[in-house]
XYZ file of N, CA, C and O in Angstrom:
480
model
N 140.190 71.670 116.928
C 138.996 70.749 117.985
C 138.559 72.441 118.890
O 138.646 73.459 118.538
N 137.051 71.863 118.635
C 135.412 72.487 119.121
C 135.908 71.871 120.374
O 134.898 71.605 120.440
N 135.073 73.726 121.225
C 133.815 73.176 122.245
C 132.331 73.155 121.673
O 132.100 74.634 121.302
N 131.915 72.402 121.773
C 130.376 72.724 121.204
C 129.522 73.381 121.943
O 128.416 74.323 122.527
N 129.855 73.079 123.924
C 128.705 72.954 125.012
C 129.606 72.452 126.277
O 129.941 71.722 126.119
N 129.013 73.184 127.174
C 129.063 73.273 128.590
C 127.925 72.919 129.286
O 127.623 74.229 129.433
N 128.063 72.871 130.424
C 126.823 72.427 131.122
C 127.151 71.481 132.682
O 127.973 70.433 133.092
N 126.805 72.258 133.474
C 127.245 71.898 134.441
C 126.609 71.484 135.443
O 125.545 71.515 135.754
N 126.753 70.946 136.604
C 126.359 69.138 136.200
C 125.434 69.812 137.996
O 124.699 68.759 139.120
N 126.224 70.472 139.286
C 126.256 70.759 140.309
C 126.570 71.932 141.102
O 127.471 72.493 139.960
N 125.967 72.209 142.080
C 126.640 73.847 142.477
C 127.434 73.566 142.559
O 128.181 73.111 143.020
N 129.125 75.190 143.136
C 129.786 74.993 143.784
C 129.998 74.610 144.392
O 129.897 74.416 145.477
N 131.022 73.908 145.218
C 132.089 72.877 146.519
C 133.419 73.738 146.513
O 133.959 73.370 146.424
N 132.400 73.839 148.410
C 134.456 74.614 148.601
C 135.126 73.882 149.978
O 134.597 72.943 150.473
N 135.454 73.844 149.151
C 137.367 72.622 149.893
C 137.956 73.523 151.092
O 138.464 74.124 150.084
N 137.394 73.480 152.408
C 139.024 73.956 153.273
C 139.410 73.268 153.918
O 139.273 72.073 154.339
N 140.894 74.000 154.037
C 141.729 72.303 154.756
C 142.290 73.890 155.815
O 142.462 75.163 156.216
N 142.717 72.964 156.957
C 143.163 73.579 157.962
C 144.117 74.606 157.553
O 144.611 74.844 156.795
N 144.055 76.130 158.249
C 145.597 76.768 158.398
C 146.836 76.611 158.179
O 147.569 77.084 157.220
N 147.295 75.612 158.637
C 148.225 74.810 158.892
C 148.861 74.278 157.331
O 150.127 74.464 157.187
N 147.922 73.783 157.020
C 148.441 73.042 155.214
C 148.204 74.284 154.312
O 148.849 74.158 152.851
N 147.364 75.345 154.306
C 147.578 76.108 153.650
C 148.967 77.366 153.006
O 149.707 78.110 152.702
N 149.903 77.261 154.689
C 151.025 77.578 154.504
C 151.573 76.989 153.758
O 153.077 77.503 154.059
N 152.094 75.909 153.263
C 152.561 75.206 152.958
C 153.095 75.315 151.085
O 154.211 74.774 150.655
N 152.011 76.195 150.866
C 152.783 76.401 149.087
C 152.142 75.126 148.142
O 152.579 75.484 146.855
N 151.095 74.362 148.179
C 150.853 73.169 147.907
C 149.998 73.519 147.132
O 148.821 73.528 148.084
N 149.568 73.419 146.027
C 147.844 73.734 145.568
C 147.059 72.208 145.915
O 146.013 73.103 146.027
N 147.688 71.409 145.479
C 147.134 69.948 146.366
C 146.567 69.881 148.205
O 145.201 68.816 148.345
N 147.045 71.537 148.752
C 146.084 70.837 149.957
C 146.696 72.669 150.279
O 146.292 73.197 151.524
N 146.198 73.185 149.511
C 144.939 74.605 149.356
C 143.676 74.688 149.137
O 142.848 74.101 148.681
N 142.989 75.218 150.239
C 141.457 75.499 149.696
C 140.834 75.823 148.515
O 141.638 76.820 147.957
N 140.028 75.217 147.492
C 139.595 75.793 146.212
C 137.469 75.818 145.964
O 137.188 75.324 147.709
N 137.607 75.876 145.389
C 136.165 74.974 144.743
C 136.752 75.218 143.679
O 136.970 75.157 142.702
N 134.890 74.256 143.895
C 134.894 73.115 142.678
C 133.357 73.204 141.304
O 132.690 73.079 142.596
N 133.812 73.341 140.371
C 132.445 72.565 140.053
C 132.525 71.723 138.949
O 133.201 71.709 138.653
N 131.489 70.837 139.007
C 131.746 69.325 137.843
C 131.233 69.895 136.226
O 129.907 70.757 136.549
N 131.722 69.691 136.039
C 130.928 70.255 134.489
C 130.705 68.894 133.540
O 131.418 67.947 133.662
N 130.136 69.090 131.985
C 129.330 67.928 131.398
C 130.597 68.546 129.562
O 129.619 70.254 129.403
N 130.680 68.058 129.150
C 131.127 69.254 128.093
C 130.748 67.780 127.153
O 131.610 66.756 126.318
N 130.771 69.038 125.753
C 130.836 68.607 124.206
C 132.156 68.856 123.190
O 131.608 70.102 124.081
N 132.442 67.862 122.830
C 133.522 68.557 121.710
C 134.049 68.335 120.264
O 133.169 67.083 120.246
N 134.097 68.647 119.714
C 134.445 68.498 118.104
C 136.210 67.990 118.147
O 136.374 69.185 117.589
N 136.096 66.932 117.137
C 137.327 66.636 116.541
C 137.351 65.910 116.002
O 136.955 64.848 115.840
N 137.836 66.988 114.382
C 137.495 66.413 113.364
C 136.112 66.714 113.125
O 135.964 67.736 113.116
N 135.753 65.716 112.239
C 134.037 65.576 112.188
C 133.664 64.687 113.045
O 132.254 65.121 112.871
N 134.075 63.870 114.366
C 133.151 63.430 115.159
C 132.784 64.139 116.486
O 134.155 65.246 117.017
N 131.973 63.954 117.085
C 131.046 65.479 118.542
C 131.626 64.169 119.974
O 130.706 63.237 119.372
N 131.686 64.453 120.105
C 132.281 63.368 121.625
C 131.773 64.423 122.502
O 131.762 65.393 122.904
N 131.913 63.530 124.202
C 131.500 64.706 125.113
C 132.185 63.993 126.164
O 132.996 63.200 125.935
N 132.359 64.405 127.683
C 133.166 64.033 128.362
C 132.845 65.426 129.848
O 131.727 65.979 129.280
N 133.301 64.485 130.925
C 133.188 64.951 131.858
C 134.751 65.934 132.508
O 135.426 64.945 132.350
N 134.679 66.420 133.126
C 135.366 67.784 133.940
C 134.813 68.711 134.898
O 133.717 68.388 134.962
N 135.807 68.871 135.596
C 135.526 70.047 136.723
C 136.311 71.379 136.791
O 137.540 71.183 135.781
N 136.188 72.115 136.974
C 137.458 73.848 137.457
C 136.944 74.185 138.580
O 136.112 73.394 139.485
N 138.962 74.073 139.561
C 138.895 74.925 140.524
C 139.018 75.772 140.069
O 140.059 76.382 139.798
N 138.973 76.626 141.594
C 139.318 78.207 141.378
C 140.970 77.972 143.067
O 139.579 77.558 144.342
N 141.691 78.225 142.838
C 142.585 77.998 144.585
C 142.268 79.419 144.983
O 143.451 80.309 143.998
N 141.785 79.298 145.746
C 141.623 81.277 146.651
C 142.405 81.309 146.664
O 143.172 82.351 146.420
N 143.800 81.225 147.135
C 145.137 81.737 147.915
C 145.927 82.195 147.152
O 146.389 83.374 146.701
N 146.240 81.838 145.972
C 147.074 81.547 144.322
C 145.666 81.997 143.775
O 146.573 83.593 142.965
N 144.201 82.475 143.240
C 143.485 83.102 142.505
C 144.112 82.068 140.730
O 144.063 82.884 140.125
N 144.423 81.033 141.128
C 144.647 80.769 139.980
C 143.314 79.222 139.909
O 142.335 78.702 140.311
N 142.797 79.459 138.127
C 142.379 78.369 137.647
C 142.373 77.293 137.370
O 144.227 77.025 136.746
N 141.648 75.813 137.652
C 142.009 74.955 136.791
C 140.730 74.466 136.371
O 139.969 73.942 136.485
N 141.604 73.412 134.977
C 140.622 72.566 134.147
C 141.206 70.837 134.884
O 142.419 71.243 134.302
N 139.979 70.500 135.431
C 140.321 68.967 135.365
C 139.979 68.013 134.778
O 138.735 68.246 133.809
N 140.529 66.688 134.031
C 139.493 66.150 133.090
C 140.331 64.714 133.570
O 141.058 64.122 132.850
N 138.905 64.097 133.947
C 139.377 63.137 134.953
C 139.734 61.074 134.728
O 140.447 60.166 134.656
N 138.914 60.853 132.648
C 139.347 60.242 131.940
C 139.831 60.922 131.091
O 139.715 61.032 131.074
N 140.054 59.442 130.415
C 141.676 59.349 129.202
C 140.262 59.452 127.637
O 138.500 59.423 127.921
N 139.986 60.750 127.279
C 139.888 61.351 126.248
C 139.936 60.558 124.886
O 140.994 60.489 124.096
N 139.131 59.692 123.880
C 139.996 59.350 122.598
C 139.837 59.665 121.299
O 139.316 60.644 121.400
N 140.788 59.807 121.283
C 141.704 60.522 119.994
C 142.230 62.018 120.169
O 142.766 62.611 119.552
N 142.510 61.809 121.995
C 142.793 62.963 122.706
C 144.553 62.550 123.305
O 144.399 61.711 124.337
N 145.742 63.187 122.861
C 146.536 62.449 122.902
C 147.576 63.997 124.049
O 145.714 65.151 124.238
N 148.332 63.898 124.379
C 149.019 65.261 126.319
C 148.739 66.769 125.444
O 147.818 67.207 126.102
N 148.834 66.950 124.253
C 148.649 67.951 123.255
C 147.688 68.481 123.081
O 147.828 69.385 123.860
N 146.661 67.718 122.066
C 145.567 68.128 123.094
C 144.884 67.989 123.593
O 144.444 69.288 123.806
N 144.859 67.655 124.703
C 145.232 67.485 126.317
C 145.030 68.882 126.431
O 143.657 69.402 127.288
N 146.445 69.169 126.350
C 146.688 70.830 127.053
C 145.797 71.965 126.166
O 144.635 72.991 126.827
N 145.914 71.397 124.968
C 145.338 72.651 124.698
C 143.458 72.541 124.551
O 142.399 73.559 124.303
N 142.620 71.297 124.732
C 141.135 71.489 124.833
C 141.075 71.731 126.970
O 140.860 71.959 127.203
N 141.781 71.570 127.449
C 142.122 71.779 128.560
C 142.027 73.567 128.770
O 141.139 74.209 129.537
N 142.540 73.933 128.056
C 143.094 74.606 127.716
C 141.281 76.503 127.382
O 140.807 76.875 128.241
N 141.065 75.499 126.425
C 139.339 75.499 125.448
C 138.368 75.741 126.308
O 137.406 76.879 126.958
N 138.686 74.459 127.492
C 137.285 74.138 128.671
C 137.658 75.642 129.263
O 136.490 76.382 129.790
N 139.258 75.702 129.940
C 138.907 77.307 130.855
C 138.507 78.852 130.318
O 137.737 79.295 131.162
N 138.370 78.771 128.889
C 138.565 79.614 128.768
C 136.295 80.071 128.446
O 136.461 80.863 128.792
N 136.558 78.769 128.484
C 134.940 79.242 127.773
C 133.973 78.806 129.341
O 132.415 79.321 129.400
N 134.403 78.041 129.846
C 133.817 78.185 132.044
C 133.991 79.333 132.852
O 133.072 78.911 134.033
N 135.436 80.309 132.811
C 135.522 80.883 133.372
C 134.357 81.657 133.893
O 134.526 81.292 134.786
N 133.550 82.102 132.923
C 133.059 83.225 133.513
C 131.546 83.153 133.466
O 131.136 83.245 134.938
N 131.043 81.608 133.248
C 130.056 81.481 134.152
C 130.387 80.518 135.650
O 129.481 80.213 136.618
N 131.653 80.033 135.357
C 131.983 79.295 137.024
C 132.066 80.193 137.901
O 131.197 80.292 138.804
N 132.248 82.186 137.946
C 132.849 83.141 138.315
C 131.242 83.158 139.328
O 130.604 83.703 139.806
N 129.690 83.141 137.216
C 128.531 83.513 138.115
C 127.679 82.888 139.267
O 126.863 82.990 139.776
N 128.596 81.562 138.565
C 127.814 80.640 139.709
C 128.022 80.599 141.535
O 127.665 80.523 141.940
N 129.497 80.738 141.211
C 129.941 81.484 142.920
C 129.025 82.484 143.272
O 128.840 82.398 144.923
N 129.119 83.368 142.759
C 128.721 84.746 143.397
C 127.665 84.900 143.220
O 126.463 85.528 144.036
N 126.338 83.325 142.247
C 124.647 83.740 142.391
C 124.399 82.375 143.511
O 123.179 82.356 143.812
N 124.920 81.543 144.227
C 125.499 80.746 145.199
C 124.834 81.529 146.086
O 125.230 81.583 146.679
N 123.247 80.600 147.074
C 122.720 81.248 147.966
C 123.197 80.607 149.279
O 123.774 80.786 150.543
N 123.346 79.007 149.156
C 123.455 78.504 150.221
C 124.880 77.452 149.131
O 125.301 76.863 148.441
N 125.676 77.937 150.390
C 127.391 77.091 149.175
C 127.256 76.022 149.869
O 127.639 75.531 151.174
N 127.930 75.029 149.907
C 127.827 73.345 150.409
C 129.884 72.801 150.051
O 130.539 73.403 150.017
N 129.890 72.833 151.366
C 131.746 73.401 151.917
C 132.491 71.693 152.352
O 131.526 70.810 152.940
N 133.097 71.560 152.276
C 133.858 70.086 152.423
C 135.358 70.498 153.493
O 135.893 71.479 153.144
N 135.246 70.204 154.924
C 136.325 71.045 155.149
C 137.187 69.507 156.164
O 137.143 67.857 155.612
N 138.311 69.924 156.157
C 139.449 68.350 155.862
C 140.246 68.341 157.104
O 140.470 70.249 157.662
N 140.366 67.813 158.159
C 141.214 67.742 159.066
C 141.911 67.429 158.628
O 143.170 67.775 158.384
N 142.616 67.773 160.177
C 144.659 67.387 160.608
C 144.859 66.216 159.949
O 144.366 65.458 160.437
N 145.683 66.184 159.487
C 146.659 64.702 159.211
C 147.756 64.099 159.272
O 148.337 63.477 159.499
N 147.647 64.325 161.046
C 148.906 64.049 161.475
C 148.534 62.518 162.116
O 147.588 62.481 161.866
N 149.700 62.346 162.014
C 149.779 60.242 163.353
C 149.268 60.301 164.325
O 150.357 61.241 165.063
N 148.975 59.341 165.119
C 149.002 59.675 166.263
C 150.448 59.397 166.742
O 150.928 59.290 166.437
N 150.190 59.926 167.871
C 151.702 59.141 168.978
C 151.068 58.229 168.796
O 150.947 57.341 169.639
N 152.987 57.571 169.450
C 152.739 56.152 169.658
C 152.255 56.079 170.905
O 152.122 54.653 171.528
N 152.687 56.552 172.034
C 151.413 56.305 173.900
C 149.923 56.507 173.138
O 150.321 56.069 174.324
N 149.720 56.627 172.339
C 148.574 57.186 172.999
C 147.278 55.786 171.654
O 147.747 55.021 171.204
N 146.462 55.672 172.096
C 145.980 54.292 172.040
C 145.439 55.071 170.865
O 143.861 55.393 170.634
């Protein structure tokens, strides 16, 4: 398996969670920076394309590649290898995009508490 190209589709987006949820230690409720990309990969003699995104979790300092759709010819083991290759290829460009972006696009998440029973 080989990565042919990676093209970032939009600028990085900052996802901010309230401090209440940051302390839980759950990656899915931790603030992160995400950027979507399109990639081309070669599997055997066939070149195919896919969509994915790279995330940087600020608190943990971890990077993660997400691929939302199933890719033809890619099973669980090949998917892990593909994510590892994509992370190696896109990490430095992603960091450069974060540092060079003059206007930061932010998404804020509110608190997810249930309303009180006596409140309307």
